[in-house]
Structures are given as structure tokens and as C-alpha cells.
mmCIF file of C-alpha atoms in Angstrom:
data_model
loop_
_atom_site.group_PDB
_atom_site.id
_atom_site.type_symbol
_atom_site.label_atom_id
_atom_site.label_comp_id
_atom_site.label_asym_id
_atom_site.label_seq_id
_atom_site.Cartn_x
_atom_site.Cartn_y
_atom_site.Cartn_z
ATOM 1 C CA MET A 1 -17.198 -106.680 -36.561
ATOM 2 C CA LEU A 2 -14.370 -107.032 -39.069
ATOM 3 C CA ASP A 3 -16.499 -106.002 -42.052
ATOM 4 C CA SER A 4 -15.631 -102.371 -41.354
ATOM 5 C CA THR A 5 -11.935 -103.073 -40.770
ATOM 6 C CA PRO A 6 -9.872 -101.784 -43.701
ATOM 7 C CA ARG A 7 -8.418 -104.630 -45.761
ATOM 8 C CA SER A 8 -4.972 -102.986 -45.639
ATOM 9 C CA LEU A 9 -5.008 -103.143 -41.825
ATOM 10 C CA LEU A 10 -5.912 -106.834 -41.896
ATOM 11 C CA ASN A 11 -3.193 -107.465 -44.485
ATOM 12 C CA THR A 12 -0.654 -105.683 -42.273
ATOM 13 C CA ILE A 13 -1.671 -107.710 -39.221
ATOM 14 C CA GLU A 14 -1.616 -110.940 -41.239
ATOM 15 C CA SER A 15 1.890 -110.219 -42.585
ATOM 16 C CA TRP A 16 3.087 -109.358 -39.116
ATOM 17 C CA LEU A 17 1.595 -112.518 -37.559
ATOM 18 C CA ASN A 18 3.038 -114.732 -40.289
ATOM 19 C CA ALA A 19 6.510 -113.306 -39.662
ATOM 20 C CA LEU A 20 6.391 -114.685 -36.104
ATOM 21 C CA ASP A 21 7.284 -118.195 -35.010
ATOM 22 C CA LEU A 22 3.880 -119.832 -35.496
ATOM 23 C CA ARG A 23 4.693 -122.494 -32.895
ATOM 24 C CA LYS A 24 5.086 -119.942 -30.101
ATOM 25 C CA PRO A 25 2.074 -118.061 -28.714
ATOM 26 C CA LEU A 26 1.481 -114.346 -29.026
ATOM 27 C CA ILE A 27 0.188 -112.522 -25.977
ATOM 28 C CA ILE A 28 -2.277 -109.718 -26.635
ATOM 29 C CA GLY A 29 -2.684 -107.098 -23.927
ATOM 30 C CA TYR A 30 -6.463 -106.970 -23.626
ATOM 31 C CA SER A 31 -8.235 -104.132 -21.861
ATOM 32 C CA GLY A 32 -11.524 -104.674 -23.656
ATOM 33 C CA GLY A 33 -11.298 -101.175 -25.119
ATOM 34 C CA ALA A 34 -11.884 -100.521 -28.807
ATOM 35 C CA ASP A 35 -8.202 -100.631 -29.740
ATOM 36 C CA SER A 36 -7.301 -103.918 -28.013
ATOM 37 C CA LYS A 37 -10.584 -105.489 -29.119
ATOM 38 C CA ALA A 38 -9.876 -104.525 -32.748
ATOM 39 C CA LEU A 39 -6.370 -106.001 -32.566
ATOM 40 C CA PHE A 40 -7.611 -109.212 -30.953
ATOM 41 C CA TYR A 41 -10.500 -109.825 -33.349
ATOM 42 C CA ALA A 42 -8.363 -108.946 -36.370
ATOM 43 C CA ALA A 43 -5.706 -111.443 -35.207
ATOM 44 C CA LEU A 44 -8.401 -114.006 -34.474
ATOM 45 C CA SER A 45 -9.721 -113.704 -38.042
ATOM 46 C CA ILE A 46 -6.342 -114.583 -39.581
ATOM 47 C CA LYS A 47 -6.173 -118.275 -40.454
ATOM 48 C CA LYS A 48 -2.396 -118.819 -40.247
ATOM 49 C CA LYS A 49 -1.236 -117.363 -36.940
ATOM 50 C CA PRO A 50 0.514 -118.291 -33.716
ATOM 51 C CA PRO A 51 -1.674 -119.401 -30.793
ATOM 52 C CA LEU A 52 -3.176 -116.356 -29.091
ATOM 53 C CA LEU A 53 -3.256 -115.664 -25.353
ATOM 54 C CA LEU A 54 -5.108 -112.749 -23.781
ATOM 55 C CA ALA A 55 -3.588 -110.865 -20.860
ATOM 56 C CA HIS A 56 -5.617 -108.371 -18.849
ATOM 57 C CA TYR A 57 -4.136 -106.191 -16.138
ATOM 58 C CA ASN A 58 -6.804 -104.922 -13.740
ATOM 59 C CA HIS A 59 -5.593 -101.622 -12.298
ATOM 60 C CA ALA A 60 -8.507 -101.681 -9.813
ATOM 61 C CA TRP A 61 -8.951 -97.939 -10.219
ATOM 62 C CA ARG A 62 -12.703 -98.093 -10.815
ATOM 63 C CA GLU A 63 -15.473 -99.924 -8.963
ATOM 64 C CA GLU A 64 -16.574 -101.745 -12.121
ATOM 65 C CA ALA A 65 -13.048 -102.995 -12.961
ATOM 66 C CA ASP A 66 -13.538 -106.445 -11.385
ATOM 67 C CA GLU A 67 -16.818 -106.990 -13.238
ATOM 68 C CA GLU A 68 -15.236 -105.877 -16.517
ATOM 69 C CA ALA A 69 -12.379 -108.349 -15.995
ATOM 70 C CA LYS A 70 -14.927 -111.150 -15.478
ATOM 71 C CA ILE A 71 -16.720 -110.190 -18.692
ATOM 72 C CA LEU A 72 -13.437 -110.296 -20.617
ATOM 73 C CA GLU A 73 -12.604 -113.669 -19.108
ATOM 74 C CA GLU A 74 -16.018 -115.039 -20.141
ATOM 75 C CA GLU A 75 -15.500 -113.681 -23.659
ATOM 76 C CA ALA A 76 -12.134 -115.458 -23.904
ATOM 77 C CA LYS A 77 -13.670 -118.673 -22.569
ATOM 78 C CA ARG A 78 -16.460 -118.548 -25.200
ATOM 79 C CA LEU A 79 -13.779 -118.197 -27.883
ATOM 80 C CA SER A 80 -11.533 -120.900 -26.342
ATOM 81 C CA ILE A 81 -8.656 -118.450 -25.913
ATOM 82 C CA PRO A 82 -6.454 -118.732 -22.809
ATOM 83 C CA PHE A 83 -6.978 -115.717 -20.551
ATOM 84 C CA TYR A 84 -4.617 -114.449 -17.868
ATOM 85 C CA THR A 85 -5.412 -111.638 -15.508
ATOM 86 C CA LYS A 86 -3.719 -109.933 -12.628
ATOM 87 C CA LYS A 87 -5.197 -107.401 -10.251
ATOM 88 C CA ALA A 88 -3.064 -104.537 -9.016
ATOM 89 C CA LYS A 89 -2.199 -104.365 -5.382
ATOM 90 C CA LYS A 90 -2.412 -101.079 -3.546
ATOM 91 C CA VAL A 91 -1.064 -98.359 -5.819
ATOM 92 C CA PRO A 92 0.923 -95.461 -4.380
ATOM 93 C CA THR A 93 -0.893 -92.157 -4.810
ATOM 94 C CA ARG A 94 2.286 -90.548 -6.178
ATOM 95 C CA SER A 95 2.967 -91.297 -9.867
ATOM 96 C CA MET A 96 0.047 -93.724 -10.003
ATOM 97 C CA GLU A 97 0.151 -94.061 -13.790
ATOM 98 C CA GLU A 98 3.888 -94.755 -13.908
ATOM 99 C CA HIS A 99 3.554 -97.414 -11.218
ATOM 100 C CA ALA A 100 0.597 -99.000 -13.028
ATOM 101 C CA ARG A 101 2.442 -98.997 -16.376
ATOM 102 C CA ALA A 102 5.477 -100.687 -14.807
ATOM 103 C CA ALA A 103 3.342 -103.293 -13.002
ATOM 104 C CA ARG A 104 1.394 -104.066 -16.186
ATOM 105 C CA LEU A 105 4.623 -104.438 -18.190
ATOM 106 C CA GLU A 106 6.081 -106.717 -15.514
ATOM 107 C CA PHE A 107 2.956 -108.921 -15.699
ATOM 108 C CA PHE A 108 3.103 -109.108 -19.501
ATOM 109 C CA LEU A 109 6.832 -109.906 -19.531
ATOM 110 C CA GLU A 110 6.339 -112.596 -16.875
ATOM 111 C CA LEU A 111 3.690 -114.235 -19.087
ATOM 112 C CA GLN A 112 5.956 -113.928 -22.120
ATOM 113 C CA LYS A 113 8.758 -115.706 -20.296
ATOM 114 C CA THR A 114 6.471 -118.396 -18.816
ATOM 115 C CA HIS A 115 4.886 -119.224 -22.175
ATOM 116 C CA ARG A 116 8.028 -118.626 -24.251
ATOM 117 C CA ALA A 117 5.860 -116.368 -26.360
ATOM 118 C CA ASN A 118 6.830 -114.427 -29.465
ATOM 119 C CA GLY A 119 6.072 -111.252 -27.596
ATOM 120 C CA VAL A 120 3.288 -109.067 -26.308
ATOM 121 C CA ALA A 121 1.131 -107.053 -28.697
ATOM 122 C CA LEU A 122 -0.471 -103.876 -27.416
ATOM 123 C CA ALA A 123 -2.936 -101.792 -29.402
ATOM 124 C CA HIS A 124 -3.203 -98.042 -29.255
ATOM 125 C CA HIS A 125 -5.149 -95.614 -31.390
ATOM 126 C CA LYS A 126 -4.016 -92.214 -32.641
ATOM 127 C CA GLU A 127 -5.814 -90.339 -29.865
ATOM 128 C CA ASP A 128 -3.878 -92.326 -27.236
ATOM 129 C CA LEU A 129 -0.628 -90.850 -28.522
ATOM 130 C CA ALA A 130 -1.963 -87.294 -28.738
ATOM 131 C CA GLU A 131 -3.499 -87.583 -25.269
ATOM 132 C CA THR A 132 -0.266 -88.928 -23.773
ATOM 133 C CA ILE A 133 1.856 -86.165 -25.279
ATOM 134 C CA LEU A 134 -0.580 -83.410 -24.218
ATOM 135 C CA LYS A 135 -0.809 -84.834 -20.689
ATOM 136 C CA ARG A 136 2.981 -84.901 -20.371
ATOM 137 C CA ILE A 137 3.327 -81.328 -21.666
ATOM 138 C CA LEU A 138 0.708 -80.106 -19.170
ATOM 139 C CA GLU A 139 2.550 -81.918 -16.378
ATOM 140 C CA GLY A 140 5.713 -80.004 -17.283
ATOM 141 C CA SER A 141 7.654 -83.016 -18.555
ATOM 142 C CA SER A 142 10.968 -82.593 -20.322
ATOM 143 C CA ALA A 143 11.059 -82.803 -24.140
ATOM 144 C CA GLU A 144 12.366 -86.375 -24.134
ATOM 145 C CA LYS A 145 9.522 -87.494 -21.815
ATOM 146 C CA CYS A 146 7.033 -86.092 -24.340
ATOM 147 C CA LEU A 147 8.059 -88.662 -26.962
ATOM 148 C CA ALA A 148 5.344 -91.011 -25.656
ATOM 149 C CA MET A 149 4.814 -94.393 -27.289
ATOM 150 C CA GLN A 150 7.137 -95.973 -29.791
ATOM 151 C CA LYS A 151 6.026 -98.303 -32.604
ATOM 152 C CA LYS A 152 8.057 -101.114 -31.106
ATOM 153 C CA SER A 153 9.771 -101.413 -27.752
ATOM 154 C CA LEU A 154 12.091 -103.808 -25.970
#
């Protein structure tokens, strides 16, 4: 899987991981999508790294979401990586995405505090950013709401 990963990306991830406290774990937000899978497997391939934990937030928006969460948990178990998951409770129909984003962040921050982790790493690809900005423009968001994701937050 990593054979096609550009060496510069792996070098960047390795430098970033080595700058962390290697005694404290790093939580990786793991949806099982291409971007989070690439981040996880790249981090896994680095020899000198903090312990990794996977965190999956199940929004329960789709029928197959529970099965997908089980598959991710089995994958983590095969790799001997601790896996934490939380399933969303009933989501209000108004501002569903905002509510889900806040609940997911709360879950990740709770795990970070519990495990005294370095932080939480989330992976996004270029299309995520473009899609988020376009969606916000079409929804009539203000200019500052169209800024979307930042490289680093909190």
C-alpha cells in the first residue's frame, strides 16, 4: 500500500511524528476512508513513533455504518492497535453536520485527555477542502465561514 506513497510525504509524516513526545500516544481519527487510511498506514510504517490509537466516530447516518465500524475494529485488532469508537445518539435534523462535527471533536478530545495523548491527527485530502468551501458558499455562508479547514487547530 505504501509503495505508491510519495517519499516526501512519508518523510514529512516521519519528521512530524518524531517531533512529538514519543512516550505519549497519538490518536488518529479513523473513518476508514482513503485519507485516514493513508495517514494511519503511513504512520504505522514509521519505525520511531509514539504509540498509535485509532478513534472512529460512527455518525450512524447510513445503514452500513455499524458494519463498517466493526470492520475497522477488526482491522485494528489484527494490527494490535487500540481502537475506540463511539456511536452518535439521535442527531437533530437542523444543522446535522455541525452537530456531528462537534460531537466527533468532543469524543476525540475526551480520548486525548483520558490517554494524555500528544493530540489527534485527522487526514483530509484536497477535494475535502474544495467541497467544504463550495458547500458553504451554496448554503449562503458568510465569507469567514467559507475559510473551511485549517492546517492545525486548537
